[in-house]
Short mmCIF file of N, CA and C in Angstrom, two decimals:
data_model
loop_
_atom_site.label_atom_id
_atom_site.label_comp_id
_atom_site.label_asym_id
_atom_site.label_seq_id
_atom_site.Cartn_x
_atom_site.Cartn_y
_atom_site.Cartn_z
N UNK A 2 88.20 152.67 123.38
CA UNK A 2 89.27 153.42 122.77
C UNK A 2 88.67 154.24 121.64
N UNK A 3 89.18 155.64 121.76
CA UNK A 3 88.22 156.43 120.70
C UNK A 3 89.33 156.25 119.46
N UNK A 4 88.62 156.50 117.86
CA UNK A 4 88.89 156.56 116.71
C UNK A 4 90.14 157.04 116.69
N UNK A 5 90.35 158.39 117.13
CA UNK A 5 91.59 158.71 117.36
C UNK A 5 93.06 158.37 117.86
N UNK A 6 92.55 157.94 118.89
CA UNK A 6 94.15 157.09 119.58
C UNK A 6 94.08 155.62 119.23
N UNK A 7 92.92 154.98 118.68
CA UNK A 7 93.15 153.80 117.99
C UNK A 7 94.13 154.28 116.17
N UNK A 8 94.11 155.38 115.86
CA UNK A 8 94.83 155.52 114.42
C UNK A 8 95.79 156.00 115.26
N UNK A 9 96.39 156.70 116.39
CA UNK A 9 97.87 156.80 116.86
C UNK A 9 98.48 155.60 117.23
N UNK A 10 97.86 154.26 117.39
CA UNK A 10 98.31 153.36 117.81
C UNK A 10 99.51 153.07 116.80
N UNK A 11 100.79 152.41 117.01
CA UNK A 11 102.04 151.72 115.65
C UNK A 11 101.25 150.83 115.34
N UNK A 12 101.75 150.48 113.87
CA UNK A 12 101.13 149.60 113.07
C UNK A 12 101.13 148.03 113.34
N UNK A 13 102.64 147.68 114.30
CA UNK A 13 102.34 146.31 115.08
C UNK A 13 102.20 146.70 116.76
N UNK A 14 100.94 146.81 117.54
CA UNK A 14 100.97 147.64 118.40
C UNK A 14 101.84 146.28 119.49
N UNK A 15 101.85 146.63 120.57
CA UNK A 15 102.10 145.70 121.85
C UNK A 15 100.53 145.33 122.46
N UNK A 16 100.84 144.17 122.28
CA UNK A 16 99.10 143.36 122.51
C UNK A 16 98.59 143.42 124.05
N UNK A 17 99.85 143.89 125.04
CA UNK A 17 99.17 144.08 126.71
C UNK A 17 99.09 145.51 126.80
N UNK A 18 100.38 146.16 125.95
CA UNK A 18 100.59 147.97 126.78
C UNK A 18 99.53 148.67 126.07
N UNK A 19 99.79 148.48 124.28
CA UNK A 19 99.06 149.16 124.02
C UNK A 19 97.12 149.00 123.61
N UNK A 20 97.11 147.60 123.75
CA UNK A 20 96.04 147.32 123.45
C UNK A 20 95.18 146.58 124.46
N UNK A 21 96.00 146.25 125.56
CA UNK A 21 95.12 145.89 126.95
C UNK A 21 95.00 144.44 126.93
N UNK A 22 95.27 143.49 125.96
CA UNK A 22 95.59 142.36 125.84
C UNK A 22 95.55 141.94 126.83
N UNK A 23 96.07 140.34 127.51
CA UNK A 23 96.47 139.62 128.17
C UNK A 23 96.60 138.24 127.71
N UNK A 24 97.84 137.79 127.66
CA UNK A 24 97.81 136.35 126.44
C UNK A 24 97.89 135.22 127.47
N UNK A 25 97.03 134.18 127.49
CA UNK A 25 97.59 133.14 128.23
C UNK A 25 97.42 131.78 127.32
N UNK A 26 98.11 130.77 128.11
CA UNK A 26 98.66 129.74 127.26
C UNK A 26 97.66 128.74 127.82
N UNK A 27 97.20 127.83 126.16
CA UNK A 27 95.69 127.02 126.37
C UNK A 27 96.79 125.87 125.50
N UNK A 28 96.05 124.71 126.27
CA UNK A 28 96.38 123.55 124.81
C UNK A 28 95.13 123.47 123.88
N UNK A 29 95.82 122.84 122.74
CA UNK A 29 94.95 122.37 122.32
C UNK A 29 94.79 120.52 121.75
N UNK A 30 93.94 119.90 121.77
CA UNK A 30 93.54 118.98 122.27
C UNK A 30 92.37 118.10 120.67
N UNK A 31 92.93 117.27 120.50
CA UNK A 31 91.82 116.90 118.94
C UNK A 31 90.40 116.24 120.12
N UNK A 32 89.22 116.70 119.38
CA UNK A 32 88.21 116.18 120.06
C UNK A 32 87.97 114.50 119.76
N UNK A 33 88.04 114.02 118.80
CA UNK A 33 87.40 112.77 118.03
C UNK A 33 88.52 112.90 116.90
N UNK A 34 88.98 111.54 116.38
CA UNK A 34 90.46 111.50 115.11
C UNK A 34 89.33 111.37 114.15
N UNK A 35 87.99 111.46 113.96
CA UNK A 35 87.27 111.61 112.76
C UNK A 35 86.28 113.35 112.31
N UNK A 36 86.34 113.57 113.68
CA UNK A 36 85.27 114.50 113.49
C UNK A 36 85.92 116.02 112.81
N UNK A 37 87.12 116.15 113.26
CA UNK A 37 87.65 117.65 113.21
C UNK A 37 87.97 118.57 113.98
N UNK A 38 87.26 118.30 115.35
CA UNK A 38 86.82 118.98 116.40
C UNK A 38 87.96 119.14 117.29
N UNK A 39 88.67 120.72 117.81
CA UNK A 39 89.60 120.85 118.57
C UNK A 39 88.78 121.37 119.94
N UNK A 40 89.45 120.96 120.96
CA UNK A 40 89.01 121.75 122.25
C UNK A 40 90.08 122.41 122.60
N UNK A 41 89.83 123.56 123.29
CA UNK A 41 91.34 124.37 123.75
C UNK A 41 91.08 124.58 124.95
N UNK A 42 91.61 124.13 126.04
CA UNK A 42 91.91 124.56 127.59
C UNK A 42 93.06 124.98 127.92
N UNK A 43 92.80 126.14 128.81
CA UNK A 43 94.19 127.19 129.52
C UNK A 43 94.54 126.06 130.61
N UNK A 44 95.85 126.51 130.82
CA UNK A 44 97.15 125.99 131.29
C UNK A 44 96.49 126.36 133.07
N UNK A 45 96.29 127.54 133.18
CA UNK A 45 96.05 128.03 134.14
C UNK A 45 94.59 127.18 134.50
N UNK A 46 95.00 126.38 135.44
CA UNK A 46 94.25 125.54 136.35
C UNK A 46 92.56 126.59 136.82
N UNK A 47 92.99 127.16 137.42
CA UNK A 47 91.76 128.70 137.97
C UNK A 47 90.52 128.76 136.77
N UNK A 48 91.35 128.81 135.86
CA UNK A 48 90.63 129.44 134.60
C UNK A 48 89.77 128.19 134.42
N UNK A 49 90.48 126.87 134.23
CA UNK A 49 89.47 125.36 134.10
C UNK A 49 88.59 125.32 135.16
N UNK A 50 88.88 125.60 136.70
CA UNK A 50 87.95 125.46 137.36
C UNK A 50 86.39 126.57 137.19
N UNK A 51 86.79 127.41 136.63
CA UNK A 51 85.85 128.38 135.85
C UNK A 51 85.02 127.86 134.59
N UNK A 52 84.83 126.92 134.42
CA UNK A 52 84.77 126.57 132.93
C UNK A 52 84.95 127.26 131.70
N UNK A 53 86.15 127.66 131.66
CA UNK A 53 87.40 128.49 130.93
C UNK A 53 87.58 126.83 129.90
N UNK A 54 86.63 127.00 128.79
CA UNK A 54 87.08 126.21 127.48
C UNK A 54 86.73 126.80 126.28
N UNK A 55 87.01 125.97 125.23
CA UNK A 55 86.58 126.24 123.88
C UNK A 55 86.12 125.14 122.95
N UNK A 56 85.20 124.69 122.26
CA UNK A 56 85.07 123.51 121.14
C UNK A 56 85.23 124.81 119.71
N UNK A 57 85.87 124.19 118.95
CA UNK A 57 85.46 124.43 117.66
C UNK A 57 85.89 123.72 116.48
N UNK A 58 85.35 123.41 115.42
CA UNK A 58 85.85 123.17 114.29
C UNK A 58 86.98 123.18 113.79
N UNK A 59 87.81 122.38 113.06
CA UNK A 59 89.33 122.66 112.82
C UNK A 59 89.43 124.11 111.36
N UNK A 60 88.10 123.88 110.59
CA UNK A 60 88.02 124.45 109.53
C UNK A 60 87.82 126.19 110.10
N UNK A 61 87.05 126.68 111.45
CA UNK A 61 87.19 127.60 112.33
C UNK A 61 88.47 128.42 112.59
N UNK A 62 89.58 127.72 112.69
CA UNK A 62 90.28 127.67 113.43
C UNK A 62 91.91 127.58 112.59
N UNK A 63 92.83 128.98 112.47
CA UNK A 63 93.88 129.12 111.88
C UNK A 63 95.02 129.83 112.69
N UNK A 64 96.05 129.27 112.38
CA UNK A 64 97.63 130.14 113.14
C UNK A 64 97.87 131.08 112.57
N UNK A 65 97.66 132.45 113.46
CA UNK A 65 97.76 134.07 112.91
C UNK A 65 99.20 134.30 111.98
N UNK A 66 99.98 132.79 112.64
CA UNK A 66 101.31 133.18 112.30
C UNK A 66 101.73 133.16 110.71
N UNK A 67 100.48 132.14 110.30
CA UNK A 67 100.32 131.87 108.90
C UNK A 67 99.97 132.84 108.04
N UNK A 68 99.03 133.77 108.75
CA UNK A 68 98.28 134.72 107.71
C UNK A 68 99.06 135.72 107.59
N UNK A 69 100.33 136.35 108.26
CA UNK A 69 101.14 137.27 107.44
C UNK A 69 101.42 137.41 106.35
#
């Protein structure tokens, strides 16, 4: 996306139309009740048989919904 139509984009754009997004739904999962450690796997079965995962740190790791 050039400079340009990324600054025409609205200021809360649409995360599939306008930005090509695709959101899918992962759990998430505590690794160890001492360590911190979350794993996140998609819902979508396909994607696990892909080895479609994530490890990370809890300290990594924040809800966007918070940071408004």
């Amino acid at each position: 996306m050039s400079s340009v139509r990324w600054k025409q984009l609205p200021a809360d754009p649409d995360l599939e139309g306008d930005l090509g997004y695709k959101l899918d739904e992962w759990d998430v999962i505590r690794a160890s009740k001492n360590d911190g450690r979350l794993m996140f796997l998609p819902k979508d079965e396909e994607m696990l048989r892909d080895d479609a995962f994530i490890l990370a740190d809890a300290r990594s790791v924040c809800n966007v919904e918070d940071r408004v």
